[in-house]
Every structure is written in structure tokens, then in C-alpha cells.
CSV table of C-alpha atoms and ligand atoms in Angstrom, one decimal:
chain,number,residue,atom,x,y,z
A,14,UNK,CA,121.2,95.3,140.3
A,15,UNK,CA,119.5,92.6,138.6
A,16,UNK,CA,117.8,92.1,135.1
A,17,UNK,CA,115.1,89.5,134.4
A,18,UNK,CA,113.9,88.8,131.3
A,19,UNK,CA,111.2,86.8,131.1
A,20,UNK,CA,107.7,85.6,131.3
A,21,UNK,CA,104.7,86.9,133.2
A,22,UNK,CA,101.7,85.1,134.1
A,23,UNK,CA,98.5,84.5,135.5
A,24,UNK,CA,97.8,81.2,136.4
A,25,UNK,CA,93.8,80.6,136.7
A,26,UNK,CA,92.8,77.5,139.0
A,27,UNK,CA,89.9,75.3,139.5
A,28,UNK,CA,89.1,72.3,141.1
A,29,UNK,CA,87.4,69.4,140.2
A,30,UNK,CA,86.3,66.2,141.3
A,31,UNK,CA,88.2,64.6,138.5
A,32,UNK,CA,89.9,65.8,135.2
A,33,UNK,CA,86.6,66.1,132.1
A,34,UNK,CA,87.6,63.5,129.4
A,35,UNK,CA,87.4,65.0,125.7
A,36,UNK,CA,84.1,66.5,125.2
A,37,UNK,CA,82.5,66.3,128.5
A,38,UNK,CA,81.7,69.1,130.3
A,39,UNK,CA,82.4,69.3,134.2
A,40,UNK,CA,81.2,71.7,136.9
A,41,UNK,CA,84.3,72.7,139.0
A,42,UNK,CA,85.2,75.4,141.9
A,43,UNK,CA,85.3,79.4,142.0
A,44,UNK,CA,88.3,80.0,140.5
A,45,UNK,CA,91.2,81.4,142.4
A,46,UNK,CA,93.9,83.6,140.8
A,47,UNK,CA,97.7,83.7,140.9
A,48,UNK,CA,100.9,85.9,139.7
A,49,UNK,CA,102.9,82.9,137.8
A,50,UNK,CA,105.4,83.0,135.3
A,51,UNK,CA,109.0,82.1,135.9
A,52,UNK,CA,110.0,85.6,135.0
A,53,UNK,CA,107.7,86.9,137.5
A,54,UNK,CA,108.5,84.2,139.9
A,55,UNK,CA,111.9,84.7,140.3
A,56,UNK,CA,111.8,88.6,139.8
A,57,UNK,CA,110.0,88.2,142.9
A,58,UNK,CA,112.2,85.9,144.5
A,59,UNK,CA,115.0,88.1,143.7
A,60,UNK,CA,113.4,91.5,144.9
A,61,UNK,CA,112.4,89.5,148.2
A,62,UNK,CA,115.9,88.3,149.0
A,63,UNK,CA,117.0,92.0,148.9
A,64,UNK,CA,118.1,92.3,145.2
A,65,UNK,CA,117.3,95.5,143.4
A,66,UNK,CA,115.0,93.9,140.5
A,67,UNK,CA,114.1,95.4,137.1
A,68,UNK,CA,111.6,93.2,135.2
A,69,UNK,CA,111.9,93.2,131.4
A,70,UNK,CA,108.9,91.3,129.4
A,71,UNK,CA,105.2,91.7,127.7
A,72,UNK,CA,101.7,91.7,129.5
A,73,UNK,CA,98.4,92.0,127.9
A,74,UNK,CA,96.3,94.8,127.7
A,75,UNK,CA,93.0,92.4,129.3
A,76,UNK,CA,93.1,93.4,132.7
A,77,UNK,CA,95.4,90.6,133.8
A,78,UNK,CA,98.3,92.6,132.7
A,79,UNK,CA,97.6,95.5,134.4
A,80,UNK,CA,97.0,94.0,137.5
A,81,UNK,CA,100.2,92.4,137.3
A,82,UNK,CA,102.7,95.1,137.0
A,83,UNK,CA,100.7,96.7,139.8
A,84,UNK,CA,101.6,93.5,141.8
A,85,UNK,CA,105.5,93.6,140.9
A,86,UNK,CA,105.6,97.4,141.0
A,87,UNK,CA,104.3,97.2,144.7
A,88,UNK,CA,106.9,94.7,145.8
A,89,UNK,CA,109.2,97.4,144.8
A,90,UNK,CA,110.4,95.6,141.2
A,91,UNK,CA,110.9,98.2,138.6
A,92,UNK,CA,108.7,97.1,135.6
A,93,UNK,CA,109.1,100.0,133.3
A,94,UNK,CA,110.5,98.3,130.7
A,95,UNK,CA,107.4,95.7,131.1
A,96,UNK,CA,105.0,96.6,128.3
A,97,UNK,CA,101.4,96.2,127.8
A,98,UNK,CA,100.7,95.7,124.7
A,99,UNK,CA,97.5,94.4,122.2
A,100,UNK,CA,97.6,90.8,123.2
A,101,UNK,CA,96.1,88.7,125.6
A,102,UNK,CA,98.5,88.2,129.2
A,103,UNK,CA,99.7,84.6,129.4
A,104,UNK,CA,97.5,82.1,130.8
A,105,UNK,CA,98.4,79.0,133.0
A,106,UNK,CA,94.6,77.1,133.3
A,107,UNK,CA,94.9,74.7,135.8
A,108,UNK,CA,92.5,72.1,137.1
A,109,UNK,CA,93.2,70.3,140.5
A,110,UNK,CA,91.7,66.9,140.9
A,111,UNK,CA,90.7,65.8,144.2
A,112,UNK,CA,93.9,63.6,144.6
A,113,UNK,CA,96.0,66.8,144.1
A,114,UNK,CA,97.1,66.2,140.5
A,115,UNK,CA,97.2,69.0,138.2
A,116,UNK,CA,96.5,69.3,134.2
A,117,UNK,CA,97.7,72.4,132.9
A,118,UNK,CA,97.1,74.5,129.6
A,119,UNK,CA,99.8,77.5,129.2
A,120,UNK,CA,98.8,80.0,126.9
A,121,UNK,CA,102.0,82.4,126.2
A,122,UNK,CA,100.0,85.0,125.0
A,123,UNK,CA,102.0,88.0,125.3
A,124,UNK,CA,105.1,86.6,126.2
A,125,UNK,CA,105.2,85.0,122.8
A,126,UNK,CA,105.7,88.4,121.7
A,127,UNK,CA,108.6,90.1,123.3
A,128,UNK,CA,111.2,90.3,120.3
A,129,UNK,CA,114.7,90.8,120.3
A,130,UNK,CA,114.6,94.1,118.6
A,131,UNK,CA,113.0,94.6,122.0
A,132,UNK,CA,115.3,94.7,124.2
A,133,UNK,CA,117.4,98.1,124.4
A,134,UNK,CA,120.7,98.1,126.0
A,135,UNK,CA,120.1,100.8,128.1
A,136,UNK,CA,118.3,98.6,130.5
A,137,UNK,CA,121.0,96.5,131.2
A,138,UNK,CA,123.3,98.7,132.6
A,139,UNK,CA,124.6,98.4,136.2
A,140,UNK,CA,123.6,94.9,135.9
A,141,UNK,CA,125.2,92.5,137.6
A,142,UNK,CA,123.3,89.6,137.1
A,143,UNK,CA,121.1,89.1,134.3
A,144,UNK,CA,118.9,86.0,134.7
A,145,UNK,CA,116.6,84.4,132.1
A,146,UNK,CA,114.2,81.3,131.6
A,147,UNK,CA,113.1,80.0,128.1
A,148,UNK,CA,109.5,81.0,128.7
A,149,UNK,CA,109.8,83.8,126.4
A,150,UNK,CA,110.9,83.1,122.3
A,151,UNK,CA,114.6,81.7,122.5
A,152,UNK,CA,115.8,84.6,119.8
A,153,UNK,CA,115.0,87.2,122.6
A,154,UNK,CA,116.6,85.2,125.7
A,155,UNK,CA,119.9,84.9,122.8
A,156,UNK,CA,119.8,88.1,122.5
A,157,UNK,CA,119.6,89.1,126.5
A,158,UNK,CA,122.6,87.4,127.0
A,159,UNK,CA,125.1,88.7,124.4
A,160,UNK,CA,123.6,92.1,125.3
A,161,UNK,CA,124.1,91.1,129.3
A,162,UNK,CA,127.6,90.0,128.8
A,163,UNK,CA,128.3,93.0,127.0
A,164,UNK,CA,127.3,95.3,129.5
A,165,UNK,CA,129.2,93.0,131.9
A,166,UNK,CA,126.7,90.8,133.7
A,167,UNK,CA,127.1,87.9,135.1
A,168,UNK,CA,124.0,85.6,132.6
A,169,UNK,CA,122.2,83.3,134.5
A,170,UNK,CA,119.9,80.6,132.4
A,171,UNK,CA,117.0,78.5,134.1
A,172,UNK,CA,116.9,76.3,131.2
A,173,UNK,CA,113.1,75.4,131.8
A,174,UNK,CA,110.8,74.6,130.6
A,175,UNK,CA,113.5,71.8,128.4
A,176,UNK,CA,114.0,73.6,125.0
A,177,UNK,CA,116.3,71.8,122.3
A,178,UNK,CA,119.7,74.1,122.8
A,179,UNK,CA,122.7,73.5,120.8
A,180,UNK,CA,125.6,73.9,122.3
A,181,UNK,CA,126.5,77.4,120.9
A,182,UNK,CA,123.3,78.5,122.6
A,183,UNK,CA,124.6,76.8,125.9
A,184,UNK,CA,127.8,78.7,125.3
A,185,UNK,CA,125.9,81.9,125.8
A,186,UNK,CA,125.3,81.8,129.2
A,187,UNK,CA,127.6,82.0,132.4
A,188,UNK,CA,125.9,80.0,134.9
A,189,UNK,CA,123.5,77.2,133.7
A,190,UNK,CA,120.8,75.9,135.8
A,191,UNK,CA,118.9,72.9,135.9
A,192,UNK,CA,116.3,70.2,137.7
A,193,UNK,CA,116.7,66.3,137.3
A,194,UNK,CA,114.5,66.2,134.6
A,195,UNK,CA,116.4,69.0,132.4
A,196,UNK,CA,119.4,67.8,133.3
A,197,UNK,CA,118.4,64.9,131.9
A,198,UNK,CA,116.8,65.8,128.6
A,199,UNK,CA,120.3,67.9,127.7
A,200,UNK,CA,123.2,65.9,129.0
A,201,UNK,CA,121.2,62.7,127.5
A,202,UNK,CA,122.0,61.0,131.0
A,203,UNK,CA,120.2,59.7,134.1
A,204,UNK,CA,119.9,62.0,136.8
A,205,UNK,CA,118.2,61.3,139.7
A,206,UNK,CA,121.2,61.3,142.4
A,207,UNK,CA,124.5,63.9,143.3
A,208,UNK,CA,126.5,61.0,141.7
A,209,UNK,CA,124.6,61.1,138.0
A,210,UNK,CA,123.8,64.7,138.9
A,211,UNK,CA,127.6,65.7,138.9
A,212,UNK,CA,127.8,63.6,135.4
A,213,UNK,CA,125.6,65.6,134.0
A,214,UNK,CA,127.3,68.6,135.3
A,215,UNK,CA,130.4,67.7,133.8
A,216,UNK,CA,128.7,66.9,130.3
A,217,UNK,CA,127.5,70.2,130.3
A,218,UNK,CA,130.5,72.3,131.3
A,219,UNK,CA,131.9,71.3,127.7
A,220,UNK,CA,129.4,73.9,126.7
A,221,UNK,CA,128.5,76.3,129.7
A,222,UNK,CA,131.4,77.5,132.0
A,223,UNK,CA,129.6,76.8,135.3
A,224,UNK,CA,126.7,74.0,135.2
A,225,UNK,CA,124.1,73.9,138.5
A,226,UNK,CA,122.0,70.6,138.6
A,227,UNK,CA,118.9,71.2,141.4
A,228,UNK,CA,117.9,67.5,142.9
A,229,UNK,CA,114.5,69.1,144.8
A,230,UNK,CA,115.0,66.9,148.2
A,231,UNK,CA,118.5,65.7,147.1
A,232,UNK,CA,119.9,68.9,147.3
A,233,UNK,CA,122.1,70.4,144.5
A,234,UNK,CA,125.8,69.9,142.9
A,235,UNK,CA,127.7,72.3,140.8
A,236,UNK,CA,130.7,72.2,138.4
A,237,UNK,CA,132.7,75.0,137.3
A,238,UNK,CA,136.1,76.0,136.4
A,239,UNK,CA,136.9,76.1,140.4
A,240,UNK,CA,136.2,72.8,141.2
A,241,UNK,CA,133.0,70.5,142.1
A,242,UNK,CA,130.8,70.6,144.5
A,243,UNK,CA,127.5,68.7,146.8
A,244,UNK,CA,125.1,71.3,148.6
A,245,UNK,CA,122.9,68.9,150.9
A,246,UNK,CA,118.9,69.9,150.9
A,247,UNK,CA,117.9,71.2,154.5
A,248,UNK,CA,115.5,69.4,156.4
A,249,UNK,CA,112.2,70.6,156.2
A,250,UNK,CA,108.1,69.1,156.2
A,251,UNK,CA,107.4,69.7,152.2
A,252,UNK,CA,103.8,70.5,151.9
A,253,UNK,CA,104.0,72.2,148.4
A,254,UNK,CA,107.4,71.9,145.9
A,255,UNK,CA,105.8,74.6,143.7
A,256,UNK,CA,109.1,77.8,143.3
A,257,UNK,CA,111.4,75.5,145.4
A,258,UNK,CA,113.6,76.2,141.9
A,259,UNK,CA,111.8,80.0,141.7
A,260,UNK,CA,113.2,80.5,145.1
A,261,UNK,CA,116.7,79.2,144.3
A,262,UNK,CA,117.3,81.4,141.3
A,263,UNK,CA,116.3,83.9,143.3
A,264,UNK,CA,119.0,84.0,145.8
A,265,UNK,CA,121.3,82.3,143.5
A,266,UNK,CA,121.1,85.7,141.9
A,267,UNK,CA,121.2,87.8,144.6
A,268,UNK,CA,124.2,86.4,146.1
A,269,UNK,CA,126.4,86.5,143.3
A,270,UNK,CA,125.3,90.0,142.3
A,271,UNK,CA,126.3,90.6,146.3
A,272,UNK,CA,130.0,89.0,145.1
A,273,UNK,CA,129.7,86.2,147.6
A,274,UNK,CA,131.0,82.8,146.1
A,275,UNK,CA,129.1,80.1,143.8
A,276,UNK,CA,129.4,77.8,146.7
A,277,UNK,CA,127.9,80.7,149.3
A,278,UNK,CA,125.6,81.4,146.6
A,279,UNK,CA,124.1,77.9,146.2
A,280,UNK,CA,123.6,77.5,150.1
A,281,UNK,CA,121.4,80.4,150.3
A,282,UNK,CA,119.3,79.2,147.2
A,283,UNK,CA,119.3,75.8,148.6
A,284,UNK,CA,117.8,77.3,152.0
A,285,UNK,CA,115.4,79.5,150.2
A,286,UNK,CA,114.8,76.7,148.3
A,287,UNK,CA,114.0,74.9,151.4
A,288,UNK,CA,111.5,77.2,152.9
A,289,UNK,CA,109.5,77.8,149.5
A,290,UNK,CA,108.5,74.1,149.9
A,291,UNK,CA,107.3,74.5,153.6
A,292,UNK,CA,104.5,77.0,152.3
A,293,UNK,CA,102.0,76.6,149.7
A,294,UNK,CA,101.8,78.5,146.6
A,295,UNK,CA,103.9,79.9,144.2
A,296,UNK,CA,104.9,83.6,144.8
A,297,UNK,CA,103.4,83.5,148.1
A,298,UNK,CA,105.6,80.8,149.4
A,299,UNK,CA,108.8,83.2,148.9
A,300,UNK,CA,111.0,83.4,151.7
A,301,UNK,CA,112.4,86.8,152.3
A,302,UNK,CA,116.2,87.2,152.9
A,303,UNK,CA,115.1,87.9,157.0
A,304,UNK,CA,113.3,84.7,157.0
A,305,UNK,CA,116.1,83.0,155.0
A,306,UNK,CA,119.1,84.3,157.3
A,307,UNK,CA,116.8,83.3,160.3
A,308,UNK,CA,116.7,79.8,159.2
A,309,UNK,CA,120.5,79.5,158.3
A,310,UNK,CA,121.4,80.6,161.7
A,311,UNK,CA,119.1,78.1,163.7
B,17,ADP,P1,112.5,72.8,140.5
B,17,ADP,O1,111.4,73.4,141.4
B,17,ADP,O2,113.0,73.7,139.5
B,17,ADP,O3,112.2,71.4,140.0
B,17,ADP,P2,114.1,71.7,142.7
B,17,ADP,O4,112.9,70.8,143.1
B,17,ADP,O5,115.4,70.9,142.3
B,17,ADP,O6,113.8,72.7,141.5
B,17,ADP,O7,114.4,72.6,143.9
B,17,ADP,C1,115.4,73.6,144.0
B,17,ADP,C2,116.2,73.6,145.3
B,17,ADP,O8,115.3,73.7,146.4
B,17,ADP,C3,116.8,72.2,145.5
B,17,ADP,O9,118.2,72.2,145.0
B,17,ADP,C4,116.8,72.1,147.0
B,17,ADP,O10,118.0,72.7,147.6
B,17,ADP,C5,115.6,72.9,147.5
B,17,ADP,N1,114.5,71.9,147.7
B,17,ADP,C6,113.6,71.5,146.8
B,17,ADP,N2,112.8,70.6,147.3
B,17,ADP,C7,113.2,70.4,148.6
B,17,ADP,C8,112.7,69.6,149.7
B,17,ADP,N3,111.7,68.8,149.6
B,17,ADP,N4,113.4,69.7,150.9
B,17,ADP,C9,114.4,70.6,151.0
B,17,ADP,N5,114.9,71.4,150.1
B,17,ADP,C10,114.3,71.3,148.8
């Protein structure tokens, strides 16, 4: 199966007009709710591309949280070891001006709160693949590796959002993931192609065995101890980028917890990928593995 550790969400949206300046006071939309977190996100991803998901983090005890592991739990994601506890659930608040541009406020809430000391062997084993984020405190996604590689997972890190990590904390992880901007901010080099996006590959396999740089409509490359590699993006109408990486870690993880390849791996995160940016939405935009096999054998 799979592990996630992570965070978990609800991100609370309004529209407006236009974004308040300090101290002014605007009248926006009803608000609309959604499940968010990167945790969340890619637990979800994972359980829909047919992986067998166990979701390990801290909601709060406001009403949020419950509704949330009633969300997961019904999508068939074992979230036992996901704790309610006397905090608020993290917040995203996000207003949505009429051009489409967002401001956000994330509150970690409870999140901020799930320790090391937390985390209990136990439910980490008959893991394959552990994957992790660093929307939870580093200490704790430390600690969910050395116990994952213990146990003899394979430990995935989505380094977002871009945290300073030294390069014993890169060391940590099996597989590293990363978008343009990340792969900027911890290779030190400009990314925005598969040429500069294989550099920064190769800078950061001095640290991390296997280094995956996302490049949204560009695609991905990989470097590992196999070789080097280009996945081209497929073709598809974008109408919303939110989870295209949600949707890759997703069946990134599924697929090697399946024993298929890196480079099988990456194609089917690349098409999932692909199809999370033709819907709108975060968890709702999803593909399931159905939907994703479909597509790969148009
Ligand atoms: P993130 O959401 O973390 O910034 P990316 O935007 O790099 O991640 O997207 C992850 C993967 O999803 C990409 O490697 C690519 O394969 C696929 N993808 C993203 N955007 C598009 C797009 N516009 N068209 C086709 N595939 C896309």
C-alpha cells in the first residue's frame, strides 16, 4: 500500500470584484468550500488511480475536520491514523478576482501540529511507497522517511511548498520531486525548459538518488542512477492547472508501488497529470486510473 503523510485542508473561496486594499472592507460571493491540502490531494489521487491509501496527519476538532475524514474515508482512504485533535483544521482563504487571480492566506492550523513523536511505526508497514509534502513541520516529514525506509518503502518527497533543505535532508528521500519554480529555488539554477530542467536534475542527484523536475505544459525529465530521461506533456485544452502535480504524485506512487519502472511510472503521472488540467478544481478534477488508461490508449 501507500502511506501519506501530510497536510489536510479546507480551502474556503470567495469572489470579488477586485482584491480589498489594507483596511477596506469588500462585499464578496457566497463562499464555496473545498477538500485541499497536498496531503489530502494526493491521498486522493493515489486512492483514485487504484492504490490502497492510508492517510496519516491532524484535523481540527471545528467541524471542518470532521467533515473531512468523512470525505477521505468515503473514497475508501483509511484515515485512522488521522486525528482530530483541539486545534482549528487548516485553512486556505482564497479570494478570486474577476480576472481570475487568486490571493491566498494558509492557515496550518492543525497540521502545524502533527509531531514526530507522532508517527508510530506500526503504520508504515506493508508500505511500499511512502510519499510526503513539506506542508506539515519538516521534523515530522524527517522522521516519516527514516521510519519509511526502515520499514522498506520506497520515500517519495513533493518538495512544495520550497522549504530551505540541506542536503542531508535531501539525502533522506528516494525519489525527489519538483515544479520549475522548486527546482529552481534548490538547484540555484534556471529552469524553465527539459534542457535547464535536466541541469537541475543532475544538481540535485548529488543529494537525492533519483530527482523528477515537473515542467506543467513542458512535460517532465528525470535523472537517476539508470540513466536520464524527457516525458513529453500530452496534448490537452488546459482550463484549470490546479493538482496537475496532485495528480502526478498520485500515479507516480501508484505505479511504482505496482513495480512498474520510473520511466512507466512518470508516463502515467504525466497523463494524469494531463487530464487534471482539463477539469476544474482541485480534488474534483482527479482522473481515475479507468479514465487515465482510456486516455493512454486513444
Ligand atoms: P505543479 O502543479 O506541481 O506545478 P506541473 O504544473 O509541473 O506541477 O504539472 C505536473 C505534470 O502534469 C507535468 O509534468 C505534466 O506532465 C502535466 N501537466 C501540467 N500542465 C499540463 C498542461 N497544460 N498540459 C499537459 N500536461 C500538463
Amino acid at each position: 500500500g501507500i502511506v501519506v503523510v501530510g497536510s489536510l485542508n479546507m480551502d474556503l473561496v470567495v469572489r470579488v470584484a477586485r482584491h480589498p486594499v489594507p483596511g477596506e472592507t469588500l462585499l464578496g460571493s457566497d463562499y464555496e468550500s473545498y477538500f485541499g491540502g497536498k496531503g489530502a490531494n494526493q491521498a486522493v489521487a493515489a486512492q483514485r488511480m487504484g492504490g490502497k491509501v492510508r492517510m496519516i496527519g491532524r484535523v481540527g476538532n471545528d467541524g471542518f475536520g470532521e467533515r473531512i475524514k468523512t470525505h477521505l474515508k468515503a473514497q475508501g482512504i483509511n484515515v485512522n491514523a488521522t486525528i482530530c485533535i483541539n486545534a482549528p483544521t487548516g485553512v486556505a482563504f482564497i479570494s478570486v478576482d474577476k480576472a481570475g487571480q487568486n490571493v491566498i492566506i494558509v492557515s496550518p492550523g492543525a497540521n502545524s501540529r502533527l509531531k514526530p513523536e507522532n508517527l508510530s511505526p506500526i503504520e508504515f508497514e506493508h508500505t511500499a511507497v511512502v510519499m510526503l509534502q513539506l506542508e506539515v513541520p519538516l521534523d515530522t516529514v524527517r522522521r516519516a522517511a527514516r521510519i519509511g525506509r526502515e520499514s522498506g518503502a520506497r520515500v517519495i518527497l513533493n518538495a512544495a511548498p520550497a522549504l530551505p533543505l540541506s542536503p542531508a535532508d535531501l539525502a533522506l528521500f528516494d525519489i525527489l520531486v519538483v515544479n520549475e519554480s522548486e527546482a529552481q529555488a534548490y538547484s540555484g539554477l534556471a529552469v524553465d525548459s527539459p534542457e535547464s530542467g535536466i541541469e537541475a536534475a543532475r544538481k540535485l542527484r548529488q543529494h537525492c538518488p533519483t530527482v523528477i523536475v515537473t515542467l506543467g505544459a513542458q512535460g517532465a525529465v528525470w535523472a537517476s542512477a539508470e540513466g536520464e530521461g524527457y516525458q513529453s506533456a500530452f496534448e490537452v485544452r488546459a482550463v484549470d492547472t490546479t493538482a496537475a502535480g496532485d495528480a502526478f504524485m498520485g500515479a507516480l506512487a501508484v505505479s511504482l508501488s505496482e513495480g512498474r519502472s520510473l520511466e512507466r511510472a512518470i508516463r502515467l503521472g504525466a497523463a494524469a497529470g494531463a487530464l487534471a488540467v482539463t477539469r476544474p478544481g482541485a480534488q474534483t478534477s482527479l482522473p481515475t486510473r479507468l479514465e487515465v488508461e482510456a486516455f493512454l490508449s486513444e
